[in-house]
């Protein structure tokens, strides 16, 4: 059995989608949720789905040891970022090389980097008058949004689209494709 830890900072819609995708999988399960925000909506979603969720301070995530101890305790094989807004510690990356992935709400390398998340990305895409955007699933390395790209999927951006319109399209892509990409990575 492969055990996934999901790192999330927000409402947890992607986390919930991933948990549901693997809820009856024979070889993969979501074992735990880690968050840096005690009031994040992901905790309620995890509770409703019977998944333990833990909150750590930003300092604990930077120092890594408390996180690594819990990852070991839960026998974690793979880490999935789903709306997690902190940079991953180099120490965690070294313990989990090639086993930490993130989803970004744009087509990297465009619209990536520090501060480019959520609505900020969609606003930037609209302001740049892009004709398409999408999602990028990538490995996590020491730099924001610079790890090797695993998967991308596009959607159109129309001249009349607002950032909210773009967000809806991008979320649909995230929900449709992210769990399958994770599954493919874990089952080869």
C-alpha atoms as a PDB file:
ATOM      1  CA  UNK A   1       0.000   0.000   0.000  1.00  0.00           C
ATOM      2  CA  UNK A   2       1.346   3.435  -0.972  1.00  0.00           C
ATOM      3  CA  UNK A   3       0.567   6.140   1.577  1.00  0.00           C
ATOM      4  CA  UNK A   4       0.030   9.732   0.478  1.00  0.00           C
ATOM      5  CA  UNK A   5       0.281  12.835   2.641  1.00  0.00           C
ATOM      6  CA  UNK A   6      -1.511  15.883   1.292  1.00  0.00           C
ATOM      7  CA  UNK A   7      -0.168  19.319   2.251  1.00  0.00           C
ATOM      8  CA  UNK A   8      -2.897  21.983   2.024  1.00  0.00           C
ATOM      9  CA  UNK A   9      -3.409  25.545   3.256  1.00  0.00           C
ATOM     10  CA  UNK A  10      -6.911  26.348   2.036  1.00  0.00           C
ATOM     11  CA  UNK A  11     -10.442  25.094   1.604  1.00  0.00           C
ATOM     12  CA  UNK A  12      -9.347  21.623   0.556  1.00  0.00           C
ATOM     13  CA  UNK A  13     -11.440  21.035  -2.554  1.00  0.00           C
ATOM     14  CA  UNK A  14      -8.523  19.420  -4.384  1.00  0.00           C
ATOM     15  CA  UNK A  15      -7.626  17.399  -1.287  1.00  0.00           C
ATOM     16  CA  UNK A  16     -11.212  16.158  -1.008  1.00  0.00           C
ATOM     17  CA  UNK A  17     -11.225  15.195  -4.685  1.00  0.00           C
ATOM     18  CA  UNK A  18      -7.968  13.260  -4.270  1.00  0.00           C
ATOM     19  CA  UNK A  19      -9.192  11.518  -1.101  1.00  0.00           C
ATOM     20  CA  UNK A  20     -12.401  10.449  -2.835  1.00  0.00           C
ATOM     21  CA  UNK A  21     -10.484   9.233  -5.895  1.00  0.00           C
ATOM     22  CA  UNK A  22      -8.365   6.890  -3.763  1.00  0.00           C
ATOM     23  CA  UNK A  23     -11.002   5.962  -1.169  1.00  0.00           C
ATOM     24  CA  UNK A  24     -11.474   2.447  -2.574  1.00  0.00           C
ATOM     25  CA  UNK A  25      -8.134   1.991  -4.304  1.00  0.00           C
ATOM     26  CA  UNK A  26      -6.440  -1.334  -3.620  1.00  0.00           C
ATOM     27  CA  UNK A  27      -2.874   0.028  -3.598  1.00  0.00           C
ATOM     28  CA  UNK A  28      -2.994   3.753  -2.761  1.00  0.00           C
ATOM     29  CA  UNK A  29      -4.528   5.699   0.095  1.00  0.00           C
ATOM     30  CA  UNK A  30      -4.442   9.189   1.514  1.00  0.00           C
ATOM     31  CA  UNK A  31      -3.140   8.631   5.032  1.00  0.00           C
ATOM     32  CA  UNK A  32      -3.002  12.165   6.456  1.00  0.00           C
ATOM     33  CA  UNK A  33      -3.412  15.867   5.742  1.00  0.00           C
ATOM     34  CA  UNK A  34      -0.780  18.390   6.864  1.00  0.00           C
ATOM     35  CA  UNK A  35      -1.582  22.102   7.031  1.00  0.00           C
ATOM     36  CA  UNK A  36       0.014  25.301   8.224  1.00  0.00           C
ATOM     37  CA  UNK A  37      -3.358  26.884   9.016  1.00  0.00           C
ATOM     38  CA  UNK A  38      -5.479  25.668  11.945  1.00  0.00           C
ATOM     39  CA  UNK A  39      -8.640  27.226  10.484  1.00  0.00           C
ATOM     40  CA  UNK A  40      -8.171  25.914   6.925  1.00  0.00           C
ATOM     41  CA  UNK A  41     -11.284  24.347   5.438  1.00  0.00           C
ATOM     42  CA  UNK A  42      -9.288  21.257   4.534  1.00  0.00           C
ATOM     43  CA  UNK A  43      -9.494  20.114   8.188  1.00  0.00           C
ATOM     44  CA  UNK A  44     -13.290  19.931   8.096  1.00  0.00           C
ATOM     45  CA  UNK A  45     -13.232  18.092   4.781  1.00  0.00           C
ATOM     46  CA  UNK A  46     -10.666  15.628   6.151  1.00  0.00           C
ATOM     47  CA  UNK A  47     -12.752  15.023   9.273  1.00  0.00           C
ATOM     48  CA  UNK A  48     -15.874  14.390   7.184  1.00  0.00           C
ATOM     49  CA  UNK A  49     -13.922  11.879   5.085  1.00  0.00           C
ATOM     50  CA  UNK A  50     -12.281  10.150   8.065  1.00  0.00           C
ATOM     51  CA  UNK A  51      -8.738  11.293   7.299  1.00  0.00           C
ATOM     52  CA  UNK A  52      -6.516  12.593  10.113  1.00  0.00           C
ATOM     53  CA  UNK A  53      -5.372  16.184   9.668  1.00  0.00           C
ATOM     54  CA  UNK A  54      -2.543  17.886  11.504  1.00  0.00           C
ATOM     55  CA  UNK A  55      -1.572  21.531  11.837  1.00  0.00           C
ATOM     56  CA  UNK A  56       2.015  22.683  12.143  1.00  0.00           C
ATOM     57  CA  UNK A  57       3.467  26.149  12.467  1.00  0.00           C
ATOM     58  CA  UNK A  58       5.263  27.733   9.546  1.00  0.00           C
ATOM     59  CA  UNK A  59       8.433  27.384  11.632  1.00  0.00           C
ATOM     60  CA  UNK A  60       7.892  23.621  11.937  1.00  0.00           C
ATOM     61  CA  UNK A  61       7.576  23.370   8.156  1.00  0.00           C
ATOM     62  CA  UNK A  62      10.805  25.381   7.711  1.00  0.00           C
ATOM     63  CA  UNK A  63      12.720  23.377  10.314  1.00  0.00           C
ATOM     64  CA  UNK A  64      11.356  20.135   8.807  1.00  0.00           C
ATOM     65  CA  UNK A  65      12.160  17.736  11.672  1.00  0.00           C
ATOM     66  CA  UNK A  66       8.644  17.736  13.211  1.00  0.00           C
ATOM     67  CA  UNK A  67       7.187  17.215   9.735  1.00  0.00           C
ATOM     68  CA  UNK A  68       9.617  14.422   8.878  1.00  0.00           C
ATOM     69  CA  UNK A  69       8.839  12.675  12.173  1.00  0.00           C
ATOM     70  CA  UNK A  70       5.102  12.645  11.405  1.00  0.00           C
ATOM     71  CA  UNK A  71       5.678  11.602   7.791  1.00  0.00           C
ATOM     72  CA  UNK A  72       7.656   8.629   9.125  1.00  0.00           C
ATOM     73  CA  UNK A  73       4.987   7.854  11.729  1.00  0.00           C
ATOM     74  CA  UNK A  74       2.337   7.675   8.987  1.00  0.00           C
ATOM     75  CA  UNK A  75       4.646   5.639   6.683  1.00  0.00           C
ATOM     76  CA  UNK A  76       4.338   8.218   3.908  1.00  0.00           C
ATOM     77  CA  UNK A  77       5.633   7.260   0.474  1.00  0.00           C
ATOM     78  CA  UNK A  78       4.528  10.308  -1.506  1.00  0.00           C
ATOM     79  CA  UNK A  79       3.605  13.951  -0.785  1.00  0.00           C
ATOM     80  CA  UNK A  80       0.982  15.824  -2.789  1.00  0.00           C
ATOM     81  CA  UNK A  81       0.645  19.592  -2.511  1.00  0.00           C
ATOM     82  CA  UNK A  82      -2.913  20.801  -3.009  1.00  0.00           C
ATOM     83  CA  UNK A  83      -3.138  24.522  -2.423  1.00  0.00           C
ATOM     84  CA  UNK A  84      -0.189  24.555  -0.046  1.00  0.00           C
ATOM     85  CA  UNK A  85       1.341  28.022   0.121  1.00  0.00           C
ATOM     86  CA  UNK A  86       4.653  27.453   1.902  1.00  0.00           C
ATOM     87  CA  UNK A  87       7.953  26.625   0.289  1.00  0.00           C
ATOM     88  CA  UNK A  88       8.947  23.030   1.031  1.00  0.00           C
ATOM     89  CA  UNK A  89      12.054  22.656   3.177  1.00  0.00           C
ATOM     90  CA  UNK A  90      15.176  21.379   1.434  1.00  0.00           C
ATOM     91  CA  UNK A  91      15.426  18.731   4.171  1.00  0.00           C
ATOM     92  CA  UNK A  92      12.012  17.318   3.241  1.00  0.00           C
ATOM     93  CA  UNK A  93      12.897  17.416  -0.458  1.00  0.00           C
ATOM     94  CA  UNK A  94      16.106  15.450   0.236  1.00  0.00           C
ATOM     95  CA  UNK A  95      14.225  12.766   2.187  1.00  0.00           C
ATOM     96  CA  UNK A  96      11.555  12.524  -0.540  1.00  0.00           C
ATOM     97  CA  UNK A  97      13.466  13.057  -3.814  1.00  0.00           C
ATOM     98  CA  UNK A  98      11.136  12.831  -6.791  1.00  0.00           C
ATOM     99  CA  UNK A  99       8.259  12.026  -4.440  1.00  0.00           C
ATOM    100  CA  UNK A 100       6.735  15.474  -3.900  1.00  0.00           C
ATOM    101  CA  UNK A 101       4.445  17.004  -6.499  1.00  0.00           C
ATOM    102  CA  UNK A 102       2.454  20.203  -6.819  1.00  0.00           C
ATOM    103  CA  UNK A 103      -0.297  21.476  -9.073  1.00  0.00           C
ATOM    104  CA  UNK A 104      -0.041  25.028 -10.356  1.00  0.00           C
ATOM    105  CA  UNK A 105      -3.046  26.890 -11.819  1.00  0.00           C
ATOM    106  CA  UNK A 106      -1.280  28.048 -14.998  1.00  0.00           C
ATOM    107  CA  UNK A 107       0.996  26.767 -17.733  1.00  0.00           C
ATOM    108  CA  UNK A 108       4.450  26.926 -16.214  1.00  0.00           C
ATOM    109  CA  UNK A 109       6.969  28.417 -16.663  1.00  0.00           C
ATOM    110  CA  UNK A 110       4.584  31.339 -17.248  1.00  0.00           C
ATOM    111  CA  UNK A 111       2.807  32.864 -14.234  1.00  0.00           C
ATOM    112  CA  UNK A 112       4.814  30.940 -11.644  1.00  0.00           C
ATOM    113  CA  UNK A 113       7.083  31.796  -8.764  1.00  0.00           C
ATOM    114  CA  UNK A 114       6.771  33.321  -5.318  1.00  0.00           C
ATOM    115  CA  UNK A 115       3.431  35.043  -4.786  1.00  0.00           C
ATOM    116  CA  UNK A 116       1.845  33.498  -7.861  1.00  0.00           C
ATOM    117  CA  UNK A 117      -0.996  31.354  -6.544  1.00  0.00           C
ATOM    118  CA  UNK A 118      -4.780  31.186  -6.765  1.00  0.00           C
ATOM    119  CA  UNK A 119      -6.551  34.340  -7.882  1.00  0.00           C
ATOM    120  CA  UNK A 120      -3.253  36.189  -8.359  1.00  0.00           C
ATOM    121  CA  UNK A 121      -2.421  33.792 -11.191  1.00  0.00           C
ATOM    122  CA  UNK A 122      -5.837  34.101 -12.836  1.00  0.00           C
ATOM    123  CA  UNK A 123      -5.733  37.912 -12.601  1.00  0.00           C
ATOM    124  CA  UNK A 124      -2.278  37.936 -14.207  1.00  0.00           C
ATOM    125  CA  UNK A 125      -3.444  35.637 -17.027  1.00  0.00           C
ATOM    126  CA  UNK A 126      -6.407  37.919 -17.809  1.00  0.00           C
ATOM    127  CA  UNK A 127      -4.286  41.087 -17.543  1.00  0.00           C
ATOM    128  CA  UNK A 128      -1.771  39.615 -20.000  1.00  0.00           C
ATOM    129  CA  UNK A 129      -4.622  38.921 -22.447  1.00  0.00           C
ATOM    130  CA  UNK A 130      -3.609  35.273 -22.758  1.00  0.00           C
ATOM    131  CA  UNK A 131      -5.705  33.138 -25.086  1.00  0.00           C
ATOM    132  CA  UNK A 132      -5.142  29.986 -23.052  1.00  0.00           C
ATOM    133  CA  UNK A 133      -4.174  28.878 -19.593  1.00  0.00           C
ATOM    134  CA  UNK A 134      -4.402  25.594 -17.748  1.00  0.00           C
ATOM    135  CA  UNK A 135      -2.743  23.475 -15.108  1.00  0.00           C
ATOM    136  CA  UNK A 136       0.755  22.184 -14.557  1.00  0.00           C
ATOM    137  CA  UNK A 137       1.625  19.238 -12.341  1.00  0.00           C
ATOM    138  CA  UNK A 138       5.313  19.329 -11.475  1.00  0.00           C
ATOM    139  CA  UNK A 139       7.871  17.888  -9.120  1.00  0.00           C
ATOM    140  CA  UNK A 140       8.804  20.094  -6.191  1.00  0.00           C
ATOM    141  CA  UNK A 141      12.379  21.290  -5.922  1.00  0.00           C
ATOM    142  CA  UNK A 142      14.145  24.041  -3.978  1.00  0.00           C
ATOM    143  CA  UNK A 143      12.585  26.859  -6.061  1.00  0.00           C
ATOM    144  CA  UNK A 144       8.931  27.869  -6.375  1.00  0.00           C
ATOM    145  CA  UNK A 145       7.306  26.277  -9.433  1.00  0.00           C
ATOM    146  CA  UNK A 146      10.587  25.284 -11.103  1.00  0.00           C
ATOM    147  CA  UNK A 147      10.557  21.503 -10.698  1.00  0.00           C
ATOM    148  CA  UNK A 148      10.358  19.235 -13.727  1.00  0.00           C
ATOM    149  CA  UNK A 149       6.969  19.338 -15.425  1.00  0.00           C
ATOM    150  CA  UNK A 150       5.018  16.075 -15.306  1.00  0.00           C
ATOM    151  CA  UNK A 151       1.732  17.056 -16.962  1.00  0.00           C
ATOM    152  CA  UNK A 152      -0.022  20.071 -18.468  1.00  0.00           C
ATOM    153  CA  UNK A 153      -3.559  20.577 -19.728  1.00  0.00           C
ATOM    154  CA  UNK A 154      -4.918  23.717 -21.350  1.00  0.00           C
ATOM    155  CA  UNK A 155      -8.207  25.561 -21.514  1.00  0.00           C
ATOM    156  CA  UNK A 156      -9.169  28.646 -23.537  1.00  0.00           C
ATOM    157  CA  UNK A 157      -9.271  32.161 -22.157  1.00  0.00           C
ATOM    158  CA  UNK A 158     -11.763  34.349 -23.996  1.00  0.00           C
ATOM    159  CA  UNK A 159     -11.489  38.143 -24.197  1.00  0.00           C
ATOM    160  CA  UNK A 160     -14.673  38.430 -22.106  1.00  0.00           C
ATOM    161  CA  UNK A 161     -13.362  36.122 -19.325  1.00  0.00           C
ATOM    162  CA  UNK A 162     -12.798  37.527 -15.854  1.00  0.00           C
ATOM    163  CA  UNK A 163     -10.316  36.079 -13.380  1.00  0.00           C
ATOM    164  CA  UNK A 164     -13.276  34.289 -11.756  1.00  0.00           C
ATOM    165  CA  UNK A 165     -14.233  32.727 -15.101  1.00  0.00           C
ATOM    166  CA  UNK A 166     -10.673  31.531 -15.580  1.00  0.00           C
ATOM    167  CA  UNK A 167     -10.611  30.125 -12.032  1.00  0.00           C
ATOM    168  CA  UNK A 168     -13.696  28.001 -12.740  1.00  0.00           C
ATOM    169  CA  UNK A 169     -12.105  26.529 -15.876  1.00  0.00           C
ATOM    170  CA  UNK A 170      -8.807  25.831 -14.126  1.00  0.00           C
ATOM    171  CA  UNK A 171     -10.505  24.191 -11.121  1.00  0.00           C
ATOM    172  CA  UNK A 172     -12.385  21.883 -13.489  1.00  0.00           C
ATOM    173  CA  UNK A 173      -9.067  20.791 -15.007  1.00  0.00           C
ATOM    174  CA  UNK A 174      -7.531  20.277 -11.547  1.00  0.00           C
ATOM    175  CA  UNK A 175     -10.396  18.083 -10.363  1.00  0.00           C
ATOM    176  CA  UNK A 176     -10.484  16.092 -13.599  1.00  0.00           C
ATOM    177  CA  UNK A 177      -6.765  15.384 -14.011  1.00  0.00           C
ATOM    178  CA  UNK A 178      -4.779  15.698 -10.748  1.00  0.00           C
ATOM    179  CA  UNK A 179      -5.902  12.417  -9.113  1.00  0.00           C
ATOM    180  CA  UNK A 180      -5.169  10.462 -12.299  1.00  0.00           C
ATOM    181  CA  UNK A 181      -1.690  11.964 -12.618  1.00  0.00           C
ATOM    182  CA  UNK A 182      -0.970  10.992  -8.996  1.00  0.00           C
ATOM    183  CA  UNK A 183      -2.235   7.464  -9.611  1.00  0.00           C
ATOM    184  CA  UNK A 184      -0.106   7.055 -12.731  1.00  0.00           C
ATOM    185  CA  UNK A 185       2.999   8.215 -10.879  1.00  0.00           C
ATOM    186  CA  UNK A 186       2.393   5.738  -8.054  1.00  0.00           C
ATOM    187  CA  UNK A 187       1.443   2.743 -10.159  1.00  0.00           C
ATOM    188  CA  UNK A 188       3.867   3.268 -13.052  1.00  0.00           C
END
